[in-house]
Coordinates of C-alpha atoms in Angstrom, one line a residue:
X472 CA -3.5 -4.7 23.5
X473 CA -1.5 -6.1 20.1
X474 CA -4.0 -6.1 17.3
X475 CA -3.1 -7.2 13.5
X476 CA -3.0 -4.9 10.8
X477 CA -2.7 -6.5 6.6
X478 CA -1.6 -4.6 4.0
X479 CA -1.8 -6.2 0.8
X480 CA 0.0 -4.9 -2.3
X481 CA 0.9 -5.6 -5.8
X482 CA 4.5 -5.5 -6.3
X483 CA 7.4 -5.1 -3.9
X484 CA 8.1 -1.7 -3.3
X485 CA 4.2 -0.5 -3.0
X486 CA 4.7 -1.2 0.5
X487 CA 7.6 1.4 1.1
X488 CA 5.4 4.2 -0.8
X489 CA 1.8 3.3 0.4
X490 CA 1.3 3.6 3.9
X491 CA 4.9 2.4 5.2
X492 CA 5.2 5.1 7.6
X493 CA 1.5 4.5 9.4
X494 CA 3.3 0.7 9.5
X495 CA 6.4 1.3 11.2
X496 CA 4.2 3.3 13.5
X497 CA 1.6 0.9 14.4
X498 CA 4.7 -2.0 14.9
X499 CA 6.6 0.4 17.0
X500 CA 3.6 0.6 19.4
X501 CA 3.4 -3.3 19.5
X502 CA 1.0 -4.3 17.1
X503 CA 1.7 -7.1 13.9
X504 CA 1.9 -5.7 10.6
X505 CA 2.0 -8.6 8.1
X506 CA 2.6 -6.8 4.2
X507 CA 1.1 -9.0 1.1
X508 CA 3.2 -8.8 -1.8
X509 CA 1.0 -10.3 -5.2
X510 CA 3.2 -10.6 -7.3
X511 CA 7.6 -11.1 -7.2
X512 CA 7.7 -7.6 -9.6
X513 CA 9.4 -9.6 -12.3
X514 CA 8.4 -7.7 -15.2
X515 CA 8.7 -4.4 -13.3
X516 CA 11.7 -1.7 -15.4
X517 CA 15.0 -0.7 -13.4
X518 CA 14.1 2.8 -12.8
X519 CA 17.3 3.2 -11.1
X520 CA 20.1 4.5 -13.4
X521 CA 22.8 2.8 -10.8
X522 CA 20.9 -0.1 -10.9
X523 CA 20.8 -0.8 -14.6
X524 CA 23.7 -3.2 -14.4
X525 CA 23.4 -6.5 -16.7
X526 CA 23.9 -8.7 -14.0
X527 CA 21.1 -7.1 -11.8
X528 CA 19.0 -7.5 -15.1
X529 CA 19.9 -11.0 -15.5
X530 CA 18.4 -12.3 -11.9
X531 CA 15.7 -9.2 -11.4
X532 CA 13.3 -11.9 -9.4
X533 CA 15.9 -12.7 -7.2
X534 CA 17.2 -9.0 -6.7
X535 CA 13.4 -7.8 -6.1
X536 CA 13.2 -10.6 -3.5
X537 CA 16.0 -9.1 -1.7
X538 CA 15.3 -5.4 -1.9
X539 CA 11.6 -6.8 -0.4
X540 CA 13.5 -8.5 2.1
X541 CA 15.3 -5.5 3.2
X542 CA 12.4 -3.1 3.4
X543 CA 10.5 -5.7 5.6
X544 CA 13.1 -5.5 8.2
X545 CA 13.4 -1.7 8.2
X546 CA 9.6 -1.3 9.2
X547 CA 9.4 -4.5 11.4
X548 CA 6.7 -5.8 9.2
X549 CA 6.2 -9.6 8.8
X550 CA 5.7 -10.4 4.9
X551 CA 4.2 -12.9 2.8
X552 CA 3.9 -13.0 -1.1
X553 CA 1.1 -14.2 -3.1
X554 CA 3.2 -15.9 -5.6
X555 CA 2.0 -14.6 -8.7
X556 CA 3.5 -13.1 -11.6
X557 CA 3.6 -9.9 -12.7
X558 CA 1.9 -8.9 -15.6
X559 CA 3.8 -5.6 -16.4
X560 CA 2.7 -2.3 -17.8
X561 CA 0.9 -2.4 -21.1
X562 CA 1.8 0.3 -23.3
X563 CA 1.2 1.6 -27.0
X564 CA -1.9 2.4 -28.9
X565 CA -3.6 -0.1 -29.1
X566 CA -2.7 -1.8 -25.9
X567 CA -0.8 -5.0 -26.5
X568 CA -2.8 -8.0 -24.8
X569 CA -0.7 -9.0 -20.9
X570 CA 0.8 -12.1 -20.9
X571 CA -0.2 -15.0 -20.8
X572 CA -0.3 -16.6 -17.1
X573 CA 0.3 -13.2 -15.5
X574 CA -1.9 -12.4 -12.0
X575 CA -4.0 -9.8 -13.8
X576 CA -5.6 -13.2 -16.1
X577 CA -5.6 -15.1 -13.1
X578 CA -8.9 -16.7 -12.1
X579 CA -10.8 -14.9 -9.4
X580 CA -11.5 -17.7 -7.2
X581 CA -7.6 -19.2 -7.9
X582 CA -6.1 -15.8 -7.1
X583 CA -8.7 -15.1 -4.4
X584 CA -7.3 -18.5 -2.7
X585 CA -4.4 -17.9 -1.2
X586 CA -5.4 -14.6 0.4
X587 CA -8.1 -16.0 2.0
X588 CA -5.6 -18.7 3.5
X589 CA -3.2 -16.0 4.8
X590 CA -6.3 -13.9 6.3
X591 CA -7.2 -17.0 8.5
X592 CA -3.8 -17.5 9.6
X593 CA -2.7 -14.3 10.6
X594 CA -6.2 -13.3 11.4
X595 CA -5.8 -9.0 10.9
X596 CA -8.6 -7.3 12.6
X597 CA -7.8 -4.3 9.9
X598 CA -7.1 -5.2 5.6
X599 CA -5.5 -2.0 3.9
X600 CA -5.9 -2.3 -0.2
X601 CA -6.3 -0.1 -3.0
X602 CA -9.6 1.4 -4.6
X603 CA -11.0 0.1 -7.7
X604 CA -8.5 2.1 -9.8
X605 CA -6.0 0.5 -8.1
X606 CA -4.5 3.7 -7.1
X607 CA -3.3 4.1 -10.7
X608 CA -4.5 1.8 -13.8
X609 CA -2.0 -0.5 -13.3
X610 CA -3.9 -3.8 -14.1
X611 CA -2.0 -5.9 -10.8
X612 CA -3.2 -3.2 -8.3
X613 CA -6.9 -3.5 -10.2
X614 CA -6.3 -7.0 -9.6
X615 CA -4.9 -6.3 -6.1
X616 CA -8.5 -4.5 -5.2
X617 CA -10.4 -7.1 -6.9
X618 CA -9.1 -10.2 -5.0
X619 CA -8.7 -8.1 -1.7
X620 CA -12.5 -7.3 -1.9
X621 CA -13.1 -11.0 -3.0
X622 CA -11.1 -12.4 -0.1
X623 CA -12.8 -9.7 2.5
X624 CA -16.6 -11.1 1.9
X625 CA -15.0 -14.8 1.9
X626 CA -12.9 -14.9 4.6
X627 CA -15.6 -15.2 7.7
X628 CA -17.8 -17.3 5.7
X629 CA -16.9 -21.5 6.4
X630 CA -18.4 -22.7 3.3
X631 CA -15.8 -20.5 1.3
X632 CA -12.5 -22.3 0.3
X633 CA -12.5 -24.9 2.4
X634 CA -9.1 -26.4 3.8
X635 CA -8.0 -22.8 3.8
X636 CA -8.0 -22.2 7.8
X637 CA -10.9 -21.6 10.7
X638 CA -12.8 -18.8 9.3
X639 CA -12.1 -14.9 10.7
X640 CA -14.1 -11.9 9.7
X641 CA -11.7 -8.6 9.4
X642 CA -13.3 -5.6 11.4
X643 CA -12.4 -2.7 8.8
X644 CA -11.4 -2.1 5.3
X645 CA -9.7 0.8 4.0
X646 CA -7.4 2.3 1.0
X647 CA -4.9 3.9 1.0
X648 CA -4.9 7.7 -0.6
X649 CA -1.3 9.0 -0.7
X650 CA -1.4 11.5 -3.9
X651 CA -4.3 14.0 -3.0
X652 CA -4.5 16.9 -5.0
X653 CA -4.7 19.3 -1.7
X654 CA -1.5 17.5 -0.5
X655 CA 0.9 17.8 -3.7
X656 CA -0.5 21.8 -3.7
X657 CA 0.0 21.9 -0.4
X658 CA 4.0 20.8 -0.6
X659 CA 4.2 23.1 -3.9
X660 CA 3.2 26.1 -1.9
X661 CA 5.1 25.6 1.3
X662 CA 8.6 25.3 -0.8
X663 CA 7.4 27.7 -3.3
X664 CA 7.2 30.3 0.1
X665 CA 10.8 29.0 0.5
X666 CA 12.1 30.1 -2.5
X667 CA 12.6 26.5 -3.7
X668 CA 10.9 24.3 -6.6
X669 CA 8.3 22.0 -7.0
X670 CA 8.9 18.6 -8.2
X671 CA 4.9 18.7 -8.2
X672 CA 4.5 21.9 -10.6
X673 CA 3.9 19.9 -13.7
X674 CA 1.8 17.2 -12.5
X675 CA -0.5 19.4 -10.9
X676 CA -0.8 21.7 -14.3
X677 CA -1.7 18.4 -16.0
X678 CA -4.6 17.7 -13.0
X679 CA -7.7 18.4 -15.1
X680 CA -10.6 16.4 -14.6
X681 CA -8.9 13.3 -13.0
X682 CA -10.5 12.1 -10.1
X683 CA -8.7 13.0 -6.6
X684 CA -8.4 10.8 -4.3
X685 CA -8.0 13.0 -1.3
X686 CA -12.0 13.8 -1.4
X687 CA -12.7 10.5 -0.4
X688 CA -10.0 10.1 2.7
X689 CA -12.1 9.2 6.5
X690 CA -9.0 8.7 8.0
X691 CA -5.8 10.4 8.6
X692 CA -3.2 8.2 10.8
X693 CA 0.2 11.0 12.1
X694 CA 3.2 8.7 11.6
X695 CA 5.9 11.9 10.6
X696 CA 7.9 10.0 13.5
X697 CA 8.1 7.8 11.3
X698 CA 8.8 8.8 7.6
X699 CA 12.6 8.5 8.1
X700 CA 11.8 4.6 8.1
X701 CA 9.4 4.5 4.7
X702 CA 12.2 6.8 2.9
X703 CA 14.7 3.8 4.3
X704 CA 12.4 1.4 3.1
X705 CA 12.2 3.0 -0.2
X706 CA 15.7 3.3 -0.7
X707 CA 15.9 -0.4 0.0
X708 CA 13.8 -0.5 -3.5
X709 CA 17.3 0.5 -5.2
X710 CA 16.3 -1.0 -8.6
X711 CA 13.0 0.9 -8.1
X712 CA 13.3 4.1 -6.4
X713 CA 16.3 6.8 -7.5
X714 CA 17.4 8.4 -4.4
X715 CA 17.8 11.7 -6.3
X716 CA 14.2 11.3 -7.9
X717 CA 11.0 13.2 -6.4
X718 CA 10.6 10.8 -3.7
X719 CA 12.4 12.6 -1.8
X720 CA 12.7 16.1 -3.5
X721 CA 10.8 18.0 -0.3
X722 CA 12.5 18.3 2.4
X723 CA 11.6 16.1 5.8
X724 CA 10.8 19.4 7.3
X725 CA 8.1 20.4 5.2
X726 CA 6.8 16.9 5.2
X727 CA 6.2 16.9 8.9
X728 CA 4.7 20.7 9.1
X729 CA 2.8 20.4 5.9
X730 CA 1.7 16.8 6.1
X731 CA 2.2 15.0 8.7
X732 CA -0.8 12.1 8.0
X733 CA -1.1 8.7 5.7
X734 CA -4.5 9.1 4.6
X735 CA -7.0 6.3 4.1
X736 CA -10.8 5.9 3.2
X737 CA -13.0 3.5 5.6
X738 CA -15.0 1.5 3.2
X739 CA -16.0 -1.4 5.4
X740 CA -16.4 -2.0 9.0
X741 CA -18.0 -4.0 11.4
X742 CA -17.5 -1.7 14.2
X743 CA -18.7 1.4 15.5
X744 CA -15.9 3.6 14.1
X745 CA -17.3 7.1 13.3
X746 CA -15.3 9.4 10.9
X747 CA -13.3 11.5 10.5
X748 CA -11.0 9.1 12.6
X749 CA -6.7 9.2 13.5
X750 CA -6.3 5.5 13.6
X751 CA -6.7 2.7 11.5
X752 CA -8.1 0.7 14.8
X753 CA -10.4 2.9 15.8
X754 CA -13.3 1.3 17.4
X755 CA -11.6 -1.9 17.5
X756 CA -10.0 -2.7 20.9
X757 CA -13.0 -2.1 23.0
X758 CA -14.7 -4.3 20.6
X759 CA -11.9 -7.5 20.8
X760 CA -11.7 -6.5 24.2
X761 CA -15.6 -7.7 24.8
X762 CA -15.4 -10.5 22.6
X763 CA -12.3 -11.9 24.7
X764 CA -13.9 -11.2 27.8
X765 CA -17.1 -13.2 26.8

């Protein structure tokens, strides 16, 4: 049975390192993935020394477009984007105010909108977003969460943005966890035992008080079949993602012996879908099942 899975993210390349491996998995067993991008990435910085060329800098909207492009067709993943702008990464002391007309200002109901639209066409029976840090303090994946949780309680309801589609009521909710505390300690250990270093050492000595994400995961989805396709998919980022960087720093190896899971926490469902679960439909297909058969 083909369900419908939506991820929705904030800039292109969040797909490739949130959950792209659990996506290439579920299309490879014949389900739809559709991937949301919010924003085009504009204001986004090369991090790519090879890519710092002035003529990528001069069209980085239409270069991002293509890099998205790219990664969509390595996972098999249909993909729609939002159309908003980015609003960058504030930084300094004070913060300097984002710009004007960038998605993070955007009215609620306005960017709302066109999510809502997209979850009545392609209908997903499962929504994957970020928590309400946004995974990090980035203000377009707080914005990302905000609208995503906006457009979850609209979608079912008719007398919400009309002209948008025929209502349809998701069945689960989740985000996505990648960067647990027990997982980066867990991939400093095992190539620590190998006489190799950790790309992790310092972030971890730097931990503190921050909250970890990895208390909160339900849901654990194996998909190391498939992490060959998210490092493609990443590399396909080649303004955003250094193929020498940390990325990819432990070896495929130790990924799939010490960490073999995308992890995600269930925060809303309309099914019976107890946890600890392996699979982000869990609970679902008997329940389309008996609604189809009705």
């Amino acid at each position: 049975m083909s369900l419908r899975l939506m991820t929705v993210h904030a800039h292109p390349d969040d797909e490739s390192s949130k959950g792209a491996a659990s996506s290439a998995r579920y299309v490879s067993e014949g389900h739809e993935v559709m991937v949301v991008t919010c924003t085009g990435g504009e204001r986004g910085s090369i991090l790519n020394p090879a890519m710092d060329r002035p003529e990528v800098i001069a069209d980085l909207p239409a270069v991002r477009r293509a890099e998205m492009a790219r990664a969509a067709e390595i996972l098999g993943v249909q993909h729609r984007w939002l159309g908003f702008v980015d609003s960058g990464l504030p930084e300094g002391d004070p913060l300097p105010p984002l710009p004007e007309g960038c998605f993070a200002l955007e009215d609620l109901e306005v960017a709302t909108r066109p999510l809502v639209a997209l979850i009545r066409e392609f209908r997903p029976h499962v929504i994957v977003t970020y928590d309400e840090n946004g995974g990090y303090p980035h203000p377009d994946h707080i914005k990302t969460h905000e609208i995503s949780m906006a457009a979850w309680d609209a979608a079912g309801d008719p007398s919400r943005f009309p002209g948008t589609g025929e209502p349809w009521e998701p069945q689960k909710l989740y985000y996505s966890h990648g960067f647990s505390k027990a997982r980066l300690l867990a991939f400093q250990e095992a190539m620590e035992a190998r006489g190799m270093e950790s790309p992790y050492k310092e972030w971890l000595e730097n931990w503190s008080d921050r909250p970890d994400p990895g208390l909160r995961v339900t849901t654990r989805v194996r998909c190391d079949d498939w992490f060959h396709l998210r490092d493609q998919a990443l590399i396909a980022h080649a303004t955003q993602i250094d193929p020498t960087s940390r990325w990819f720093l432990v070896p495929p190896d130790i990924q799939r012996e010490v960490w073999p899971t995308e992890d995600y926490e269930l925060v809303r469902s309309t099914v019976d879908a107890p946890t600890p679960e392996d699979d982000l439909f869990a609970g679902i297909e008997a329940e389309v099942a008996v609604r189809r058969a009705g």
